[in-house]
Tab-separated table of C-alpha atoms in Angstrom:
chain	number	residue	atom	x	y	z
A	20	UNK	CA	-4.364	-9.965	-44.713
A	21	UNK	CA	-6.123	-9.396	-47.400
A	22	UNK	CA	-7.969	-5.693	-47.382
A	23	UNK	CA	-11.126	-4.974	-45.043
A	24	UNK	CA	-14.164	-6.648	-46.893
A	25	UNK	CA	-17.458	-5.514	-46.325
A	26	UNK	CA	-19.134	-7.825	-43.361
A	27	UNK	CA	-22.641	-8.687	-42.962
A	28	UNK	CA	-23.840	-6.721	-39.558
A	29	UNK	CA	-23.497	-9.857	-37.276
A	30	UNK	CA	-19.905	-11.136	-38.707
A	31	UNK	CA	-18.455	-7.868	-38.083
A	32	UNK	CA	-20.140	-7.588	-34.407
A	33	UNK	CA	-19.126	-10.800	-33.512
A	34	UNK	CA	-15.556	-10.030	-35.013
A	35	UNK	CA	-15.065	-7.450	-32.736
A	36	UNK	CA	-16.820	-9.000	-29.950
A	37	UNK	CA	-14.766	-12.398	-30.416
A	38	UNK	CA	-11.380	-9.413	-29.755
A	39	UNK	CA	-13.081	-8.815	-26.242
A	40	UNK	CA	-13.173	-12.276	-25.292
A	41	UNK	CA	-9.772	-13.341	-25.999
A	42	UNK	CA	-8.913	-9.296	-24.363
A	43	UNK	CA	-11.254	-10.537	-21.095
A	44	UNK	CA	-9.046	-14.343	-21.169
A	45	UNK	CA	-5.697	-12.677	-21.133
A	46	UNK	CA	-6.591	-10.251	-18.712
A	47	UNK	CA	-7.896	-13.471	-16.266
A	48	UNK	CA	-4.826	-15.691	-17.321
A	49	UNK	CA	-2.792	-12.696	-15.486
A	50	UNK	CA	-4.891	-13.142	-12.043
A	51	UNK	CA	-3.150	-16.655	-11.931
A	52	UNK	CA	-0.118	-15.286	-10.083
A	53	UNK	CA	-1.866	-11.962	-8.981
A	54	UNK	CA	-5.114	-11.701	-6.713
A	55	UNK	CA	-6.384	-8.717	-8.178
A	56	UNK	CA	-6.482	-7.699	-12.080
A	57	UNK	CA	-8.101	-5.494	-14.124
A	58	UNK	CA	-11.872	-6.153	-16.081
A	59	UNK	CA	-13.211	-4.462	-19.506
A	60	UNK	CA	-15.758	-3.173	-18.152
A	61	UNK	CA	-17.213	-1.371	-21.345
A	62	UNK	CA	-15.821	-0.482	-24.614
A	63	UNK	CA	-16.521	1.605	-27.473
A	64	UNK	CA	-15.752	2.722	-30.743
A	65	UNK	CA	-16.316	5.296	-33.732
A	66	UNK	CA	-16.059	3.252	-36.762
A	67	UNK	CA	-16.193	5.221	-40.073
A	68	UNK	CA	-17.869	2.737	-42.375
A	69	UNK	CA	-19.784	2.318	-45.871
A	70	UNK	CA	-22.830	0.934	-44.977
A	71	UNK	CA	-23.770	-1.315	-47.915
A	72	UNK	CA	-26.757	-3.571	-49.514
A	73	UNK	CA	-25.930	-6.817	-51.208
A	74	UNK	CA	-29.112	-8.028	-53.568
A	75	UNK	CA	-30.571	-10.300	-50.677
A	76	UNK	CA	-31.235	-7.884	-49.070
A	77	UNK	CA	-28.599	-8.224	-46.154
A	78	UNK	CA	-26.804	-5.248	-44.706
A	79	UNK	CA	-22.814	-4.813	-44.586
A	80	UNK	CA	-20.238	-3.142	-43.415
A	81	UNK	CA	-17.107	-2.415	-44.564
A	82	UNK	CA	-14.452	-0.299	-42.737
A	83	UNK	CA	-13.221	2.816	-44.776
A	84	UNK	CA	-9.760	2.460	-46.445
A	85	UNK	CA	-7.400	5.266	-47.272
A	86	UNK	CA	-8.028	8.666	-48.766
A	87	UNK	CA	-11.863	7.474	-48.961
A	88	UNK	CA	-14.643	10.438	-48.461
A	89	UNK	CA	-18.208	10.118	-47.548
A	90	UNK	CA	-18.190	7.186	-44.960
A	91	UNK	CA	-20.535	7.294	-42.462
A	92	UNK	CA	-19.693	7.162	-38.329
A	93	UNK	CA	-21.452	4.036	-36.433
A	94	UNK	CA	-20.972	4.590	-32.437
A	95	UNK	CA	-20.879	0.477	-31.278
A	96	UNK	CA	-21.152	0.070	-27.917
A	97	UNK	CA	-20.028	-2.841	-25.384
A	98	UNK	CA	-20.140	-3.597	-21.907
A	99	UNK	CA	-20.465	-6.910	-20.185
A	100	UNK	CA	-23.558	-8.089	-18.685
A	101	UNK	CA	-24.819	-11.371	-16.773
A	102	UNK	CA	-26.097	-14.311	-17.127
A	103	UNK	CA	-29.985	-12.949	-16.025
A	104	UNK	CA	-29.479	-10.271	-18.493
A	105	UNK	CA	-28.737	-12.660	-20.773
A	106	UNK	CA	-31.378	-14.855	-20.627
A	107	UNK	CA	-34.156	-12.310	-20.789
A	108	UNK	CA	-32.534	-10.670	-23.431
A	109	UNK	CA	-31.786	-13.613	-25.632
A	110	UNK	CA	-33.250	-16.327	-26.840
A	111	UNK	CA	-34.700	-19.086	-24.808
A	112	UNK	CA	-32.590	-22.674	-25.132
A	113	UNK	CA	-36.108	-24.127	-25.559
A	114	UNK	CA	-36.812	-22.320	-28.337
A	115	UNK	CA	-33.020	-23.004	-29.801
A	116	UNK	CA	-34.082	-26.793	-29.843
A	117	UNK	CA	-36.575	-26.112	-32.249
A	118	UNK	CA	-36.550	-26.823	-35.981
A	119	UNK	CA	-34.682	-23.766	-38.158
A	120	UNK	CA	-37.000	-22.049	-41.042
A	121	UNK	CA	-34.762	-24.050	-43.420
A	122	UNK	CA	-35.748	-27.636	-42.088
A	123	UNK	CA	-39.302	-25.833	-42.328
A	124	UNK	CA	-38.253	-25.841	-46.216
A	125	UNK	CA	-39.126	-22.458	-46.321
A	126	UNK	CA	-37.402	-20.602	-49.939
A	127	UNK	CA	-34.798	-17.988	-48.571
A	128	UNK	CA	-36.470	-15.262	-49.152
A	129	UNK	CA	-39.366	-15.992	-47.184
A	130	UNK	CA	-37.115	-17.088	-44.308
A	131	UNK	CA	-35.465	-13.863	-44.450
A	132	UNK	CA	-39.194	-11.923	-43.954
A	133	UNK	CA	-39.692	-13.905	-41.456
A	134	UNK	CA	-36.421	-13.131	-39.215
A	135	UNK	CA	-37.285	-9.730	-39.754
A	136	UNK	CA	-39.994	-9.912	-37.849
A	137	UNK	CA	-38.038	-11.571	-35.105
A	138	UNK	CA	-39.115	-15.436	-36.013
A	139	UNK	CA	-36.189	-17.769	-36.724
A	140	UNK	CA	-37.576	-21.265	-35.931
A	141	UNK	CA	-40.880	-23.160	-36.025
A	142	UNK	CA	-40.969	-22.789	-32.181
A	143	UNK	CA	-41.025	-18.946	-32.934
A	144	UNK	CA	-43.463	-19.293	-35.657
A	145	UNK	CA	-45.937	-20.928	-33.901
A	146	UNK	CA	-45.791	-18.415	-30.808
A	147	UNK	CA	-46.347	-15.363	-33.493
A	148	UNK	CA	-48.835	-17.584	-35.177
A	149	UNK	CA	-50.933	-17.872	-31.505
A	150	UNK	CA	-51.048	-14.183	-31.510
A	151	UNK	CA	-51.661	-12.800	-34.708
A	152	UNK	CA	-53.225	-16.196	-36.603
A	153	UNK	CA	-52.208	-17.126	-40.123
A	154	UNK	CA	-53.403	-14.416	-41.726
A	155	UNK	CA	-51.531	-12.056	-39.682
A	156	UNK	CA	-48.479	-13.587	-39.495
A	157	UNK	CA	-48.963	-13.759	-43.149
A	158	UNK	CA	-49.849	-9.903	-43.843
A	159	UNK	CA	-47.402	-8.997	-41.283
A	160	UNK	CA	-44.409	-11.037	-43.630
A	161	UNK	CA	-45.493	-11.146	-47.281
A	162	UNK	CA	-45.302	-14.967	-46.716
A	163	UNK	CA	-48.278	-16.991	-48.598
A	164	UNK	CA	-50.497	-18.829	-45.494
A	165	UNK	CA	-51.068	-22.493	-46.997
A	166	UNK	CA	-46.976	-22.277	-46.579
A	167	UNK	CA	-46.635	-20.735	-42.926
A	168	UNK	CA	-49.053	-24.260	-42.354
A	169	UNK	CA	-46.993	-26.045	-44.465
A	170	UNK	CA	-43.772	-25.040	-42.089
A	171	UNK	CA	-45.481	-25.710	-38.529
A	172	UNK	CA	-46.099	-28.856	-39.655
A	173	UNK	CA	-42.104	-29.367	-38.755
A	174	UNK	CA	-42.689	-28.462	-35.403
A	175	UNK	CA	-45.792	-30.076	-34.594
A	176	UNK	CA	-43.354	-32.840	-32.664
A	177	UNK	CA	-44.764	-35.550	-29.766
A	178	UNK	CA	-43.613	-38.838	-28.337
A	179	UNK	CA	-41.434	-41.253	-30.902
A	180	UNK	CA	-39.842	-43.345	-27.838
A	181	UNK	CA	-40.089	-44.653	-24.134
A	182	UNK	CA	-36.885	-45.307	-22.565
A	183	UNK	CA	-37.871	-47.976	-19.911
A	184	UNK	CA	-34.447	-48.310	-18.347
A	185	UNK	CA	-31.442	-50.787	-19.374
A	186	UNK	CA	-31.122	-49.282	-22.307
A	187	UNK	CA	-33.983	-50.610	-23.807
A	188	UNK	CA	-37.139	-48.582	-25.716
A	189	UNK	CA	-40.492	-48.729	-26.617
A	190	UNK	CA	-41.692	-46.672	-30.141
A	191	UNK	CA	-44.348	-44.700	-29.865
A	192	UNK	CA	-47.302	-45.757	-32.489
A	193	UNK	CA	-48.070	-43.498	-35.727
A	194	UNK	CA	-51.119	-40.956	-35.911
A	195	UNK	CA	-54.114	-43.241	-36.196
A	196	UNK	CA	-53.431	-46.458	-34.746
A	197	UNK	CA	-54.160	-48.222	-31.130
A	198	UNK	CA	-51.421	-47.444	-28.158
A	199	UNK	CA	-47.970	-48.630	-27.858
A	200	UNK	CA	-47.421	-51.537	-25.694
A	201	UNK	CA	-44.722	-50.472	-23.275
A	202	UNK	CA	-43.915	-53.295	-21.089
A	203	UNK	CA	-42.052	-51.971	-17.593
A	204	UNK	CA	-40.941	-54.332	-14.778
A	205	UNK	CA	-42.946	-54.679	-11.799
A	206	UNK	CA	-43.011	-51.632	-9.231
A	207	UNK	CA	-40.608	-49.577	-11.936
A	208	UNK	CA	-41.154	-46.348	-11.167
A	209	UNK	CA	-39.991	-43.624	-13.410
A	210	UNK	CA	-40.428	-43.639	-17.230
A	211	UNK	CA	-38.790	-41.409	-20.062
A	212	UNK	CA	-39.964	-39.906	-22.513
A	213	UNK	CA	-38.325	-39.225	-25.517
A	214	UNK	CA	-39.771	-37.024	-28.904
A	215	UNK	CA	-39.410	-33.150	-29.885
A	216	UNK	CA	-40.969	-30.744	-28.584
A	217	UNK	CA	-42.801	-31.996	-25.686
A	218	UNK	CA	-42.759	-28.708	-23.463
A	219	UNK	CA	-44.281	-26.538	-26.899
A	220	UNK	CA	-41.360	-24.471	-26.431
A	221	UNK	CA	-41.224	-24.032	-23.032
A	222	UNK	CA	-44.663	-22.267	-23.424
A	223	UNK	CA	-46.808	-24.776	-22.800
A	224	UNK	CA	-45.901	-27.966	-21.535
A	225	UNK	CA	-47.715	-31.314	-22.565
A	226	UNK	CA	-50.161	-32.485	-19.571
A	227	UNK	CA	-50.021	-36.131	-18.968
A	228	UNK	CA	-52.499	-38.465	-17.321
A	229	UNK	CA	-52.577	-42.048	-15.632
A	230	UNK	CA	-55.826	-44.002	-16.099
A	231	UNK	CA	-57.565	-40.874	-16.241
A	232	UNK	CA	-56.006	-39.182	-13.526
A	233	UNK	CA	-53.686	-35.842	-13.924
A	234	UNK	CA	-49.497	-37.348	-13.689
A	235	UNK	CA	-47.510	-34.566	-12.820
A	236	UNK	CA	-44.124	-34.270	-14.907
A	237	UNK	CA	-40.883	-34.751	-12.990
A	238	UNK	CA	-38.594	-33.209	-15.453
A	239	UNK	CA	-39.167	-31.799	-18.995
A	240	UNK	CA	-37.275	-30.048	-21.911
A	241	UNK	CA	-38.102	-29.426	-25.528
A	242	UNK	CA	-37.343	-33.467	-26.576
A	243	UNK	CA	-37.828	-35.464	-22.736
A	244	UNK	CA	-39.855	-35.943	-20.678
A	245	UNK	CA	-39.773	-37.626	-17.493
A	246	UNK	CA	-42.758	-39.183	-14.922
A	247	UNK	CA	-42.726	-41.383	-12.069
A	248	UNK	CA	-45.569	-43.796	-12.671
A	249	UNK	CA	-47.977	-43.824	-8.948
A	250	UNK	CA	-47.761	-47.256	-6.810
A	251	UNK	CA	-51.684	-47.572	-7.240
A	252	UNK	CA	-51.628	-49.777	-10.996
A	253	UNK	CA	-54.379	-52.086	-12.146
A	254	UNK	CA	-54.160	-55.020	-13.495
A	255	UNK	CA	-52.498	-55.663	-16.885
A	256	UNK	CA	-52.573	-52.585	-19.118
A	257	UNK	CA	-52.680	-49.230	-17.732
A	258	UNK	CA	-53.304	-46.376	-19.979
A	259	UNK	CA	-50.531	-43.497	-19.725
A	260	UNK	CA	-52.542	-40.415	-21.855
A	261	UNK	CA	-49.866	-37.550	-22.938
A	262	UNK	CA	-52.080	-34.147	-24.426
A	263	UNK	CA	-49.020	-31.913	-25.967
A	264	UNK	CA	-49.202	-28.498	-26.814
A	265	UNK	CA	-51.209	-28.625	-30.276
A	266	UNK	CA	-53.992	-30.817	-28.124
A	267	UNK	CA	-52.810	-34.064	-30.017
A	268	UNK	CA	-52.978	-37.203	-27.754
A	269	UNK	CA	-50.583	-40.318	-27.664
A	270	UNK	CA	-51.445	-43.158	-25.657
A	271	UNK	CA	-49.644	-45.880	-24.316
A	272	UNK	CA	-50.688	-49.151	-22.639
A	273	UNK	CA	-48.062	-49.830	-20.103
A	274	UNK	CA	-48.175	-53.891	-19.156
A	275	UNK	CA	-46.277	-55.063	-15.995
A	276	UNK	CA	-44.344	-58.571	-16.204
A	277	UNK	CA	-45.414	-60.868	-13.674
A	278	UNK	CA	-46.296	-64.758	-12.686
A	279	UNK	CA	-50.023	-63.519	-13.882
A	280	UNK	CA	-48.531	-62.235	-17.324
A	281	UNK	CA	-45.360	-63.206	-18.140
A	282	UNK	CA	-42.685	-61.555	-19.857
A	283	UNK	CA	-43.673	-60.265	-23.231
A	284	UNK	CA	-41.688	-62.527	-25.829
A	285	UNK	CA	-38.708	-60.534	-27.401
A	286	UNK	CA	-40.581	-59.211	-30.397
A	287	UNK	CA	-43.904	-58.197	-28.540
A	288	UNK	CA	-41.091	-55.880	-26.156
A	289	UNK	CA	-41.510	-53.612	-29.531
A	290	UNK	CA	-44.326	-54.822	-30.839
A	291	UNK	CA	-46.773	-52.128	-31.663
A	292	UNK	CA	-49.677	-54.349	-31.405
A	293	UNK	CA	-51.598	-54.836	-28.353
A	294	UNK	CA	-51.171	-58.164	-27.022
A	295	UNK	CA	-54.950	-59.375	-27.073
A	296	UNK	CA	-54.815	-58.519	-31.159
A	297	UNK	CA	-55.209	-61.317	-33.841
A	298	UNK	CA	-52.050	-61.474	-35.597
A	299	UNK	CA	-51.958	-59.501	-39.235
B	5	UNK	CA	4.510	-4.483	-40.654
B	6	UNK	CA	1.279	-7.042	-39.829
B	7	UNK	CA	-1.036	-5.295	-37.529
B	8	UNK	CA	-2.014	-6.985	-34.558
B	9	UNK	CA	-5.438	-8.231	-33.703
B	10	UNK	CA	-7.329	-6.519	-31.638
B	11	UNK	CA	-6.918	-7.885	-28.825
B	12	UNK	CA	-3.202	-7.755	-28.425
B	13	UNK	CA	-3.674	-4.454	-28.748
B	14	UNK	CA	-6.444	-4.144	-26.117
B	15	UNK	CA	-4.349	-6.332	-23.429
B	16	UNK	CA	-1.605	-4.742	-23.756
B	17	UNK	CA	-3.120	-1.023	-23.230
B	18	UNK	CA	-4.588	-2.655	-20.147
B	19	UNK	CA	-1.238	-4.550	-19.016
B	20	UNK	CA	0.564	-0.729	-18.691
B	21	UNK	CA	-1.655	0.458	-16.184
B	22	UNK	CA	0.240	-2.217	-13.961
B	23	UNK	CA	2.325	0.399	-11.657
B	24	UNK	CA	6.227	0.390	-11.954
B	25	UNK	CA	8.535	-2.257	-10.004
B	26	UNK	CA	9.779	1.668	-8.432
B	27	UNK	CA	6.421	2.605	-6.799
B	28	UNK	CA	5.266	-0.149	-5.233
B	29	UNK	CA	2.818	2.501	-3.128
B	30	UNK	CA	1.092	3.654	-6.337
B	31	UNK	CA	-1.856	1.899	-6.868
B	32	UNK	CA	-4.478	1.925	-10.164
B	33	UNK	CA	-7.782	1.014	-9.433
B	34	UNK	CA	-9.758	2.635	-12.659
B	35	UNK	CA	-8.549	3.930	-15.881
B	36	UNK	CA	-11.163	5.393	-18.600
B	37	UNK	CA	-9.358	5.115	-22.002
B	38	UNK	CA	-10.114	7.901	-24.884
B	39	UNK	CA	-7.738	6.649	-27.482
B	40	UNK	CA	-6.964	6.680	-31.652
B	41	UNK	CA	-7.397	3.605	-33.010
B	42	UNK	CA	-6.302	1.844	-36.878
B	43	UNK	CA	-9.183	-0.966	-37.594
B	44	UNK	CA	-9.655	-3.250	-40.501
B	45	UNK	CA	-11.014	-6.276	-40.481
B	46	UNK	CA	-10.032	-9.604	-42.636
B	47	UNK	CA	-10.036	-12.851	-43.134
B	48	UNK	CA	-8.077	-15.019	-40.733
B	49	UNK	CA	-7.313	-18.393	-39.185
B	50	UNK	CA	-10.782	-18.046	-37.703
B	51	UNK	CA	-12.541	-16.485	-39.744
B	52	UNK	CA	-13.624	-12.330	-40.286
B	53	UNK	CA	-10.796	-10.947	-37.706
B	54	UNK	CA	-10.079	-7.363	-36.276
B	55	UNK	CA	-7.085	-6.118	-36.535
B	56	UNK	CA	-5.992	-2.949	-34.736
B	57	UNK	CA	-3.422	-0.667	-33.743
B	58	UNK	CA	-2.489	3.050	-32.934
B	59	UNK	CA	-2.401	4.957	-35.296
B	60	UNK	CA	1.407	4.874	-37.099
B	61	UNK	CA	1.253	8.629	-37.648
B	62	UNK	CA	-0.515	11.700	-36.345
B	63	UNK	CA	0.017	13.382	-39.546
B	64	UNK	CA	-3.410	12.780	-41.738
B	65	UNK	CA	-2.465	11.305	-45.281
B	66	UNK	CA	-3.602	10.236	-47.864
B	67	UNK	CA	-2.514	6.801	-47.972
B	68	UNK	CA	-3.531	5.610	-44.824
B	69	UNK	CA	-6.525	4.087	-43.107
B	70	UNK	CA	-8.372	6.276	-41.674
B	71	UNK	CA	-8.455	6.924	-37.519
B	72	UNK	CA	-11.217	5.976	-35.477
B	73	UNK	CA	-11.658	6.692	-32.093
B	74	UNK	CA	-11.960	4.054	-29.103
B	75	UNK	CA	-12.766	4.473	-25.332
B	76	UNK	CA	-11.976	1.934	-23.018
B	77	UNK	CA	-13.395	1.513	-19.191
B	78	UNK	CA	-10.828	-0.589	-17.119
B	79	UNK	CA	-11.587	-1.203	-13.464
B	80	UNK	CA	-9.789	-3.846	-10.385
B	81	UNK	CA	-11.346	-6.803	-10.192
B	82	UNK	CA	-10.341	-9.142	-7.452
B	83	UNK	CA	-10.074	-12.974	-9.108
B	84	UNK	CA	-10.850	-15.959	-5.864
B	85	UNK	CA	-8.059	-17.789	-6.858
B	86	UNK	CA	-6.410	-19.736	-4.520
B	87	UNK	CA	-2.792	-19.154	-5.341
B	88	UNK	CA	-1.459	-16.083	-5.018
B	89	UNK	CA	1.173	-13.914	-6.040
B	90	UNK	CA	2.644	-10.999	-4.891
B	91	UNK	CA	-0.258	-8.591	-4.518
B	92	UNK	CA	-0.717	-5.405	-6.946
């Protein structure tokens, strides 16, 4: 076992909370044979530590060693909380799925500056930008507005696939191209749209319409939207529009296979062109 | 002697609250422990690990780790397991 080393505050706290979790687990195992056991309610500790800051600006704590004078005393308290309190006070699972700042190609120093504002991923950056604007975020974080806009491009998201069922899926067309054709079974009720940031980080879900009429969402998350198609459908192609949180609209033409419109050829099932368009 | 991990020390402290078999009428429902602790952090098998134990001596020396102070609150709780053994 090596001597105590300086560790970032979060690692320091994680080391202690991991031990408290193991303590709770041991006490619970004891309850297998005894109906009553003790539960750890609160744990506080006054630690004599030296506070250091490394060249990257990260604060580190090191427990004091023998005969070391001038240490600070840090008072840490741990208590048990319910799941509701955890959900109220921590990042939502929806926001946690969005790309991190590293994936947005921000420099480490830029990421650190944004972390000091409570921003750890692009969804949180987007939410902050909605409140302050590009210039406001840039002024508080010291990050260039152009770099912020570039980072937010990573969070745009959108629909990538439409799950038709039986393991088949139709790919969405790139922006600027005509709507993708999605072959569906006659009378098919349910579809699943797959992609990223489909619920606007949990703040602003996508809005769907079927042939211009609002279509309710049955279930959604960061990466999927489940819908129930209405029974009344026009012959031929039915237009499904997906309006995303940033205002972009992705469109799909749902085509039923029937006697008048036989099942599209195998290569047309995954084609990005509408059937009536001429071959390239 | 290798210092035990913090959870081993805390579990032993709390387990010590069980009344002895010679006193079946005694039942402890909650306890507040205020105790000194020697704590160090080091890289263990699972990453940064906290090792802690009561101080080995009451005397202040120039070559032993400083003693920290901890307070621990614990209370009796009933666990909804179907099989039971003897009641506490």
